[in-house]
């Protein structure tokens, strides 16, 4: 990720890179995401936590338009431009790139082909050679060495790495990671933390959905917690995770006592 | 570098040599016709493989594109006296245009529903042809199309030697172009969409555009094949839209191996020759052909191409054991333990 320019330093005065305003998603009578608003500043790692079924993954879906956008009325402003209503591929090309909870890769392609297809010249300004350099760079960043290996034969950890490589090859402005540490051993979690730090240091803003609190505490400067689709707390991780409302959301009524 | 280029070119040189030598080995009118049929089916099956195999779209409109190509070139030559060569080029265009219509259901539908909608499209083509009998000859078709010529050479002469050569060139070209497509980023994006549409969308791949292009490119090639078929037989009828072509091509693709171009060509040759050999046996023709396809798919789900790959890995594994090669990326080869090879050393037997 060598050649990426670092984001401007004066974070407090600049406009947020991503501004989510009043985003909801309803399925029939079920409100999966309810009037969620938050700002993400350029260059930060922003945490998103909440118990199972809180609407974290649905929020990722509606932010990136894959596979669906939010209900009418909400706004997702990337550098001030509303991306709501645009198809998923277009939001991706605008710089909002997500990963999935399960280790999704293209099984019938090799490792190299997986990354190459995500660095299409049309996404990178029709410069094939630049795209090839970025493919190599992305694989080096995540630490995958055997480009010819079939993706379907990779281990869980390597599939996660490959998924992240396919996400960073297009140099997104905001990388939305959906539980990247799930199912990893503690030493693999440490490697993941290092990897995410490297990606972040290269100028990629990260929104991190995670259940592993250690990872959230280590990486995030700020975070919010969702419960039943709504934001119930926000701020620095230590402060948020000690919030009685958050403890109760995770442990149920009486859990805070 | 030179060895890499050689390895890349060698299969194509062999393919070209085989295509050049075959008509010399099969000179009778009948065997030449069987060869030409194999070429025609090969072109059509490879063109279909782009959507059906590589992109994984249940596109059953390929036969319609073949028929539209046949009819449009026949009508153009019949009505305007146009050169068959120009008509063949325009057949590609008209088939590609019909693909724009056939693609509409793919915008919204997925999976087997695309199969149903595109099959209905081919059936509608039959009714369109029958309904426009002034232009298409209705159920009589269009007969007496002129033979193709190149300068003084009539393609029908010498047991259709000219048609054989044109078919061979078409097959070679279609294989080369479609192989290049399957290895390009465009081809990779079709596989990506086939594997995981949501992941592909979240990586900036445009499903509609990529699959539309696959439809149109496949259709153009099928249109040329349809035109070739019309001039070869000097007649065109609604048979070109029929279920017979559909099933025979599907058997070729499945026997050969979906998304494998060499497999598809081999499948086309095997089925064409098999059908010819069994042509006097009545219903047994279908029974034997189906039984062979079922057995092959049972043993090798990826068809003859899968069998070939398996054999190649075995050979590579054996070479690896001898210490003479074996790709480190070939996991099958790598998974073979090295100890048994040591057991074959003469010293161990002493």
XYZ file of C-alpha atoms in Angstrom:
607
model
C 0.000 0.000 0.000
C 3.092 2.180 -0.370
C 2.018 4.931 -2.742
C -1.174 6.057 -1.011
C -1.210 9.653 0.217
C -2.027 10.008 3.901
C -5.262 11.854 4.709
C -5.102 15.450 5.953
C -4.277 15.699 9.631
C -6.686 18.377 10.845
C -9.573 16.009 11.391
C -11.710 18.070 13.680
C -12.151 20.993 11.343
C -12.751 19.138 8.089
C -16.111 17.845 6.883
C -16.741 14.157 7.652
C -15.699 11.698 4.935
C -18.858 9.683 5.427
C -22.009 11.119 6.880
C -24.953 8.831 7.584
C -28.193 10.724 8.167
C -31.509 9.233 9.276
C -31.013 5.845 7.614
C -33.710 3.206 8.188
C -34.540 -0.175 6.713
C -37.850 -1.907 7.278
C -38.872 -5.403 6.215
C -42.665 -5.577 6.530
C -43.290 -4.713 10.165
C -39.715 -5.347 11.258
C -37.542 -2.260 11.560
C -34.041 -3.711 11.085
C -32.333 -0.300 11.080
C -34.033 2.672 12.750
C -33.094 6.258 12.015
C -29.341 5.735 12.312
C -27.063 8.770 12.002
C -23.315 9.056 12.506
C -20.238 10.672 10.970
C -16.946 9.037 10.087
C -13.871 11.198 9.735
C -11.210 10.648 7.139
C -8.480 8.278 8.318
C -10.156 6.912 11.443
C -11.139 3.386 12.437
C -14.764 3.589 13.463
C -16.304 0.748 15.462
C -19.798 -0.644 15.172
C -20.958 -3.093 17.839
C -24.197 -4.579 19.067
C -25.739 -7.917 19.994
C -26.755 -10.442 17.337
C -29.671 -9.181 15.276
C -28.991 -5.555 16.190
C -28.895 -4.568 12.496
C -25.148 -4.156 11.988
C -24.940 -6.201 8.787
C -28.188 -4.690 7.504
C -26.661 -1.264 8.049
C -23.667 -2.346 5.937
C -26.085 -3.562 3.277
C -27.918 -0.275 3.055
C -24.765 1.865 3.193
C -23.172 0.015 0.256
C -26.337 -0.801 -1.680
C -25.376 -4.500 -1.721
C -27.834 -6.117 -1.962
C -30.283 -3.308 -1.148
C -30.366 0.364 -0.255
C -32.139 2.070 2.680
C -35.768 3.124 2.895
C -36.528 6.484 1.241
C -35.668 9.507 3.333
C -32.207 8.515 4.583
C -28.954 9.924 3.273
C -25.476 8.410 2.947
C -23.103 11.214 2.053
C -19.629 10.243 0.863
C -17.542 13.421 0.621
C -20.799 15.327 0.647
C -22.357 13.363 -2.223
C -25.446 11.280 -1.542
C -24.968 7.711 -2.776
C -28.448 6.479 -1.792
C -30.306 5.077 -4.786
C -27.175 4.224 -6.740
C -26.600 0.547 -7.596
C -24.127 -1.390 -5.457
C -21.362 -1.505 -8.079
C -21.560 2.244 -8.470
C -21.326 2.907 -4.712
C -18.343 0.549 -4.647
C -16.638 2.508 -7.396
C -17.375 5.718 -5.513
C -15.146 4.302 -2.756
C -17.438 2.577 -0.252
C -16.311 -1.072 -0.227
C -17.542 -3.797 2.115
C -16.593 -7.306 3.144
C -19.027 -9.985 4.258
C -19.523 -11.884 7.488
C -18.795 -15.191 5.767
C -15.485 -15.459 3.938
C -16.804 -14.680 0.457
C -14.360 -15.213 -2.406
C -14.827 -16.302 -6.001
C -14.316 -20.049 -5.627
C -13.688 -20.906 -9.277
C -10.888 -18.366 -9.657
C -7.316 -18.488 -8.427
C -6.073 -16.152 -5.696
C -4.503 -13.831 -8.264
C -7.584 -13.866 -10.503
C -9.795 -13.052 -7.506
C -7.887 -9.848 -6.891
C -7.385 -9.060 -10.580
C -11.098 -9.210 -11.364
C -11.747 -6.734 -8.561
C -9.160 -4.342 -10.015
C -10.798 -4.015 -13.396
C -9.356 -1.294 -15.621
C -12.742 0.403 -15.750
C -12.628 0.742 -11.975
C -9.059 2.011 -12.064
C -9.118 4.330 -15.027
C -8.281 1.860 -17.816
C -4.640 1.544 -16.882
C -3.934 -2.148 -17.031
C -0.352 -1.930 -15.820
C -1.300 0.148 -12.794
C -4.024 -2.383 -12.025
C -1.495 -5.258 -12.131
C 0.818 -3.396 -9.745
C -2.051 -2.874 -7.363
C -3.021 -6.530 -7.526
C 0.489 -7.514 -6.443
C 0.508 -4.825 -3.778
C -2.844 -5.946 -2.335
C -1.667 -9.562 -2.140
C 1.578 -8.499 -0.455
C -0.333 -6.371 2.047
C -2.528 -9.261 3.198
C 0.386 -11.720 3.044
C -0.811 -14.142 0.381
C 2.117 -15.484 -1.603
C 0.734 -18.234 -3.828
C -1.266 -16.379 -6.458
C -1.936 -19.511 -8.501
C -3.633 -21.411 -5.654
C -7.333 -22.085 -6.304
C -9.417 -19.921 -3.955
C -11.635 -22.814 -2.940
C -8.681 -24.647 -1.420
C -7.674 -21.828 0.938
C -7.916 -22.080 4.711
C -10.412 -19.924 6.612
C -7.739 -17.414 7.548
C -6.447 -17.149 3.985
C -9.981 -16.769 2.629
C -10.454 -13.836 4.997
C -7.158 -12.376 3.802
C -8.166 -12.830 0.183
C -11.532 -11.157 0.790
C -9.730 -8.171 2.285
C -7.264 -8.117 -0.641
C -10.134 -7.988 -3.134
C -11.596 -5.093 -1.147
C -8.449 -2.970 -0.871
C -7.180 -3.439 -4.430
C -9.490 -0.698 -5.670
C -8.155 1.602 -2.920
C -11.458 2.415 -1.264
C -12.069 5.619 0.674
C -14.012 3.698 3.298
C -13.586 -0.011 3.981
C -16.519 -1.603 5.804
C -15.414 -4.818 7.520
C -18.112 -7.182 8.766
C -16.778 -9.226 11.702
C -13.325 -9.939 10.252
C -12.112 -11.523 13.523
C -14.982 -14.025 13.799
C -13.704 -17.596 14.059
C -10.034 -16.573 14.379
C -7.603 -17.845 17.026
C -6.089 -15.118 19.279
C -2.767 -15.154 17.369
C -4.626 -14.804 14.071
C -6.591 -11.932 15.605
C -3.296 -10.209 16.388
C -2.216 -10.592 12.776
C -5.558 -9.189 11.664
C -5.105 -6.173 13.935
C -1.675 -5.550 12.390
C -3.122 -5.916 8.885
C -5.953 -3.478 9.563
C -3.468 -1.007 11.048
C -1.359 -1.240 7.881
C -4.389 -0.660 5.681
C -5.541 2.242 7.831
C -2.068 3.770 7.871
C -2.114 3.765 4.073
C -5.048 6.157 4.183
C -8.071 3.872 4.143
C -10.818 4.841 6.571
C -12.309 1.765 8.232
C -15.722 1.002 9.684
C -15.414 -2.138 11.738
C -18.289 -4.365 12.823
C -16.911 -6.684 15.464
C -17.963 -8.871 18.361
C -14.412 -9.391 19.579
C -14.167 -6.450 21.960
C -10.380 -6.665 22.190
C -10.125 -5.906 18.484
C -12.543 -2.982 18.793
C -10.694 -1.563 21.810
C -7.313 -1.890 20.142
C -8.203 -0.369 16.787
C -11.085 2.053 17.154
C -10.879 5.671 18.162
C -14.644 6.016 18.270
C -17.548 3.626 18.046
C -21.305 3.319 18.221
C -23.469 0.496 19.541
C -26.678 -0.602 17.857
C -29.520 -2.406 19.553
C -32.766 -3.380 17.834
C -31.715 -1.285 14.841
C -31.123 1.977 16.722
C -27.964 3.682 18.048
C -27.927 3.379 21.837
C -24.445 4.711 22.600
C -21.501 6.438 20.927
C -18.043 7.696 21.821
C -14.644 6.282 22.817
C -14.646 2.442 23.157
C -13.869 2.323 26.909
C -16.615 4.799 27.684
C -19.159 3.154 25.332
C -18.519 -0.399 26.510
C -18.993 0.658 30.150
C -22.317 2.340 29.369
C -25.130 0.604 31.340
C -27.410 0.668 28.288
C -24.763 -1.211 26.286
C -24.180 -3.768 29.036
C -27.911 -4.335 29.279
C -28.253 -4.718 25.499
C -25.558 -7.430 25.490
C -26.528 -9.247 28.700
C -30.286 -8.636 28.774
C -32.408 -7.022 31.518
C -30.671 -7.229 34.872
C -27.274 -7.714 33.249
C -26.178 -4.225 34.266
C -26.797 -4.892 37.951
C 10.099 -16.897 -22.293
C 10.476 -18.712 -25.630
C 9.348 -21.957 -23.967
C 6.301 -20.207 -22.532
C 5.308 -18.877 -25.943
C 5.868 -22.313 -27.437
C 3.708 -23.974 -24.781
C 1.024 -21.382 -25.436
C 1.117 -21.802 -29.207
C 1.645 -25.551 -29.441
C -1.982 -26.609 -28.808
C -3.138 -24.125 -31.439
C -0.629 -25.370 -33.982
C -1.733 -28.953 -33.302
C -5.391 -27.898 -33.580
C -4.737 -26.143 -36.910
C -2.786 -29.139 -38.266
C -5.564 -31.551 -37.253
C -8.159 -29.327 -38.928
C -5.997 -29.149 -42.077
C -5.312 -32.898 -42.253
C -8.820 -34.230 -41.497
C -10.456 -33.593 -44.912
C -7.647 -35.535 -46.554
C -8.483 -38.542 -44.362
C -12.243 -38.324 -44.856
C -12.863 -37.815 -48.548
C -16.239 -39.473 -49.177
C -19.291 -37.221 -49.474
C -20.845 -38.713 -46.361
C -17.849 -38.605 -44.045
C -17.048 -35.083 -45.223
C -20.577 -33.995 -44.326
C -20.256 -35.543 -40.856
C -17.003 -33.610 -40.386
C -18.655 -30.377 -41.473
C -21.546 -31.021 -39.088
C -19.084 -31.530 -36.246
C -17.469 -28.184 -37.109
C -20.842 -26.436 -37.197
C -21.917 -27.928 -33.887
C -18.524 -27.071 -32.447
C -18.907 -23.381 -33.385
C -22.426 -23.287 -31.974
C -21.570 -25.157 -28.771
C -18.481 -22.996 -28.070
C -20.527 -19.842 -28.696
C -23.201 -21.100 -26.297
C -20.630 -21.968 -23.680
C -19.873 -18.290 -23.061
C -23.282 -17.679 -21.463
C -24.221 -21.186 -20.343
C -20.852 -22.386 -19.099
C -18.612 -19.435 -18.267
C -21.287 -16.964 -17.158
C -23.576 -19.679 -15.750
C -26.723 -18.112 -17.224
C -29.490 -20.536 -18.239
C -29.627 -19.039 -21.710
C -31.833 -21.179 -23.948
C -32.127 -18.467 -26.592
C -28.865 -19.499 -28.274
C -30.837 -21.647 -30.722
C -32.971 -18.608 -31.510
C -29.822 -16.597 -32.323
C -28.702 -19.454 -34.587
C -32.119 -19.414 -36.302
C -32.241 -15.626 -36.606
C -28.803 -15.725 -38.247
C -29.947 -18.438 -40.664
C -33.181 -16.684 -41.592
C -31.797 -13.171 -41.869
C -28.999 -14.201 -44.201
C -31.369 -16.388 -46.248
C -33.906 -13.560 -46.573
C -31.227 -11.027 -47.494
C -29.782 -13.267 -50.241
C -33.201 -14.429 -51.439
C -34.719 -10.938 -51.636
C -31.838 -8.684 -52.518
C -29.384 -11.027 -54.227
C -26.779 -9.914 -51.701
C -23.436 -11.711 -51.530
C -23.599 -14.623 -49.043
C -20.445 -13.243 -47.399
C -22.055 -9.908 -46.654
C -25.243 -11.711 -45.570
C -23.163 -13.801 -43.161
C -21.714 -10.662 -41.587
C -25.177 -9.133 -41.306
C -26.448 -12.383 -39.768
C -24.078 -11.718 -36.877
C -25.535 -8.235 -36.494
C -29.168 -9.368 -36.615
C -28.501 -12.186 -34.124
C -26.791 -9.688 -31.811
C -29.804 -7.373 -32.097
C -32.175 -10.231 -31.264
C -29.978 -10.913 -28.212
C -30.805 -7.395 -26.994
C -34.472 -8.479 -26.843
C -33.779 -11.954 -25.423
C -31.683 -10.378 -22.671
C -34.610 -8.389 -21.240
C -35.791 -11.176 -18.881
C -32.213 -11.537 -17.531
C -32.488 -7.986 -16.172
C -34.950 -9.152 -13.532
C -34.943 -12.953 -13.447
C -32.370 -15.402 -12.139
C -31.549 -19.075 -12.491
C -33.983 -21.462 -14.096
C -36.526 -18.682 -14.735
C -34.086 -17.193 -17.221
C -34.080 -20.636 -18.880
C -37.846 -20.642 -19.188
C -38.074 -17.074 -20.494
C -35.288 -17.510 -23.061
C -36.753 -20.825 -24.240
C -40.080 -19.046 -24.757
C -38.156 -16.483 -26.815
C -36.927 -19.194 -29.197
C -40.449 -20.585 -29.509
C -41.788 -17.108 -30.263
C -39.249 -16.886 -33.092
C -40.906 -19.899 -34.731
C -44.288 -18.153 -34.627
C -42.727 -14.972 -35.945
C -41.286 -16.907 -38.897
C -44.559 -18.731 -39.555
C -46.536 -15.505 -39.244
C -44.383 -13.635 -41.757
C -44.691 -16.281 -44.487
C -44.395 -13.702 -47.313
C -40.873 -13.025 -46.187
C -39.851 -16.326 -44.626
C -41.746 -18.870 -46.737
C -43.710 -19.940 -43.656
C -43.602 -23.661 -42.997
C -42.014 -24.287 -46.429
C -38.938 -22.307 -45.448
C -36.644 -20.690 -47.985
C -35.124 -23.088 -50.504
C -32.588 -22.884 -53.297
C -30.090 -20.597 -51.614
C -26.959 -20.108 -53.724
C -23.715 -21.826 -52.765
C -20.949 -19.782 -51.256
C -18.040 -19.013 -53.563
C -14.647 -17.449 -53.215
C -13.447 -16.161 -56.599
C -13.790 -19.076 -59.018
C -14.062 -21.684 -56.222
C -17.529 -23.066 -55.420
C -17.630 -24.308 -51.840
C -19.837 -27.261 -52.802
C -17.206 -28.741 -55.158
C -14.987 -31.695 -54.166
C -17.482 -32.970 -51.594
C -18.000 -29.528 -49.995
C -14.288 -28.942 -49.467
C -14.841 -25.161 -49.413
C -17.508 -25.472 -46.735
C -15.184 -27.649 -44.701
C -12.434 -25.029 -44.893
C -14.797 -22.201 -43.951
C -16.172 -24.268 -41.045
C -12.648 -25.050 -39.866
C -11.682 -21.362 -39.987
C -14.856 -20.420 -38.099
C -14.256 -23.054 -35.419
C -10.605 -22.049 -35.017
C -11.535 -18.371 -34.810
C -14.414 -18.931 -32.380
C -12.200 -21.073 -30.119
C -9.392 -18.489 -30.159
C -11.683 -15.526 -29.524
C -13.713 -17.236 -26.802
C -10.624 -18.568 -25.058
C -9.151 -15.065 -25.066
C -12.445 -13.775 -23.636
C -12.507 -16.420 -20.910
C -8.997 -15.400 -19.813
C -9.615 -11.664 -19.987
C -10.844 -9.553 -17.086
C -14.233 -9.589 -18.783
C -14.254 -13.391 -18.690
C -13.095 -13.402 -15.060
C -15.903 -11.012 -14.173
C -18.437 -13.434 -15.713
C -17.081 -16.244 -13.520
C -17.137 -13.893 -10.522
C -20.793 -13.092 -11.156
C -21.542 -16.794 -11.552
C -19.811 -17.597 -8.240
C -21.192 -14.814 -6.046
C -23.279 -12.033 -7.502
C -23.402 -9.975 -4.303
C -19.670 -10.118 -3.773
C -19.151 -9.174 -7.423
C -21.453 -6.152 -7.059
C -19.595 -5.147 -3.907
C -16.373 -5.191 -5.946
C -17.679 -2.835 -8.608
C -18.615 -5.445 -11.225
C -21.694 -4.500 -13.262
C -23.804 -7.606 -13.688
C -26.185 -6.263 -16.314
C -23.479 -4.846 -18.552
C -21.135 -7.835 -18.387
C -23.852 -10.445 -18.896
C -25.414 -8.389 -21.687
C -22.071 -8.304 -23.503
C -21.747 -12.082 -23.080
C -25.219 -12.537 -24.570
C -24.496 -10.292 -27.552
C -21.052 -11.736 -28.338
C -22.351 -15.323 -28.056
C -25.333 -14.428 -30.227
C -23.186 -12.879 -32.975
C -21.157 -16.090 -33.247
C -24.332 -18.206 -33.280
C -25.732 -15.954 -36.018
C -22.688 -16.620 -38.195
C -23.110 -20.360 -37.528
C -26.770 -20.088 -38.551
C -25.857 -18.344 -41.778
C -23.183 -20.978 -42.497
C -25.761 -23.707 -41.906
C -28.231 -22.028 -44.298
C -25.760 -21.829 -47.184
C -24.345 -25.294 -46.472
C -27.789 -26.875 -46.834
C -29.021 -24.205 -49.302
C -32.253 -24.235 -47.359
C -33.574 -22.785 -44.125
C -36.667 -23.897 -42.201
C -38.109 -23.541 -38.699
C -36.165 -26.686 -37.740
C -33.296 -24.358 -36.842
C -35.275 -23.186 -33.793
C -36.222 -26.733 -32.818
C -35.750 -28.814 -29.726
C -33.487 -31.190 -31.661
C -30.663 -28.645 -31.934
C -31.150 -27.629 -28.316
C -30.796 -31.130 -26.904
C -27.922 -32.184 -29.149
C -25.935 -29.037 -28.268
C -26.644 -29.415 -24.575
C -25.383 -33.007 -24.710
C -22.199 -31.803 -26.418
C -21.591 -29.117 -23.793
C -22.300 -31.392 -20.826
C -20.353 -34.335 -22.243
C -17.389 -32.091 -23.105
C -17.494 -30.110 -19.895
C -19.146 -26.792 -19.207
C -16.893 -23.746 -19.405
C -14.151 -25.735 -21.159
C -13.580 -24.800 -24.798
C -11.479 -27.851 -25.822
C -13.968 -30.053 -23.943
C -16.876 -28.573 -25.844
C -15.172 -29.134 -29.203
C -14.388 -32.747 -28.296
C -17.987 -33.164 -27.074
C -19.274 -31.845 -30.411
C -17.089 -34.276 -32.375
C -17.974 -37.285 -30.189
C -21.738 -36.688 -30.298
C -21.788 -35.936 -34.039
C -19.818 -39.087 -34.886
C -21.846 -41.170 -32.420
C -25.134 -39.967 -33.889
C -23.876 -40.763 -37.389
C -22.670 -44.266 -36.441
C -25.972 -45.037 -34.699
C -28.195 -43.438 -37.332
C -29.542 -46.781 -38.551
C -30.529 -48.042 -35.126
C -33.738 -46.048 -34.625
C -34.508 -45.168 -31.024
C -31.290 -46.848 -29.869
C -29.449 -43.811 -31.210
C -30.862 -41.650 -28.415
C -30.702 -44.424 -25.790
C -27.012 -45.162 -26.371
C -26.037 -41.496 -26.605
C -27.912 -40.640 -23.399
C -26.431 -43.648 -21.580
C -22.893 -42.627 -22.559
C -23.474 -39.034 -21.418
C -24.953 -40.197 -18.105
C -22.071 -42.554 -17.403
C -19.448 -39.927 -18.264
C -21.167 -37.307 -16.077
C -21.556 -39.848 -13.274
C -17.857 -40.664 -13.253
C -16.620 -37.187 -14.275
C -19.123 -34.481 -13.277
C -17.060 -31.973 -15.223
C -17.341 -34.028 -18.399
C -14.505 -35.084 -20.675
C -12.636 -31.874 -19.828
C -12.724 -32.894 -16.156
C -11.437 -36.357 -17.077
C -8.627 -34.748 -19.062
C -7.652 -32.483 -16.167
C -7.619 -35.458 -13.795
C -5.384 -37.404 -16.149
C -3.082 -34.408 -16.540
C -2.760 -34.061 -12.749
C -1.942 -37.756 -12.438
C 0.775 -37.384 -15.070
C 2.073 -34.235 -13.359
C 2.050 -36.050 -9.998
C 4.010 -38.967 -11.461
C 6.505 -36.571 -13.032
C 6.803 -34.829 -9.667
C 7.573 -38.156 -8.023
C 10.291 -38.804 -10.563
C 11.736 -35.421 -9.673
C 11.335 -34.128 -13.219
C 8.713 -31.467 -12.659
C 5.269 -30.973 -11.214
C 3.893 -27.562 -10.531
C 4.169 -26.398 -6.924
C 0.732 -24.801 -7.294
C -0.873 -28.065 -8.330
C -2.232 -29.169 -4.995
C -3.049 -32.652 -6.221
C 0.555 -33.133 -7.196
C 1.786 -31.549 -3.989
C -0.529 -33.714 -1.909
C 1.104 -36.903 -3.205
C 3.528 -38.017 -0.516
C 7.140 -38.172 -1.586
C 8.061 -41.256 0.437
C 6.731 -43.864 -2.033
C 9.040 -42.436 -4.716
C 12.019 -43.109 -2.476
C 10.845 -46.706 -2.123
C 11.363 -47.180 -5.855
C 15.009 -46.263 -5.719
C 17.195 -49.267 -6.554
C 19.193 -48.717 -3.362
C 16.092 -49.342 -1.286
C 15.510 -52.681 -2.928
C 19.022 -53.825 -2.267
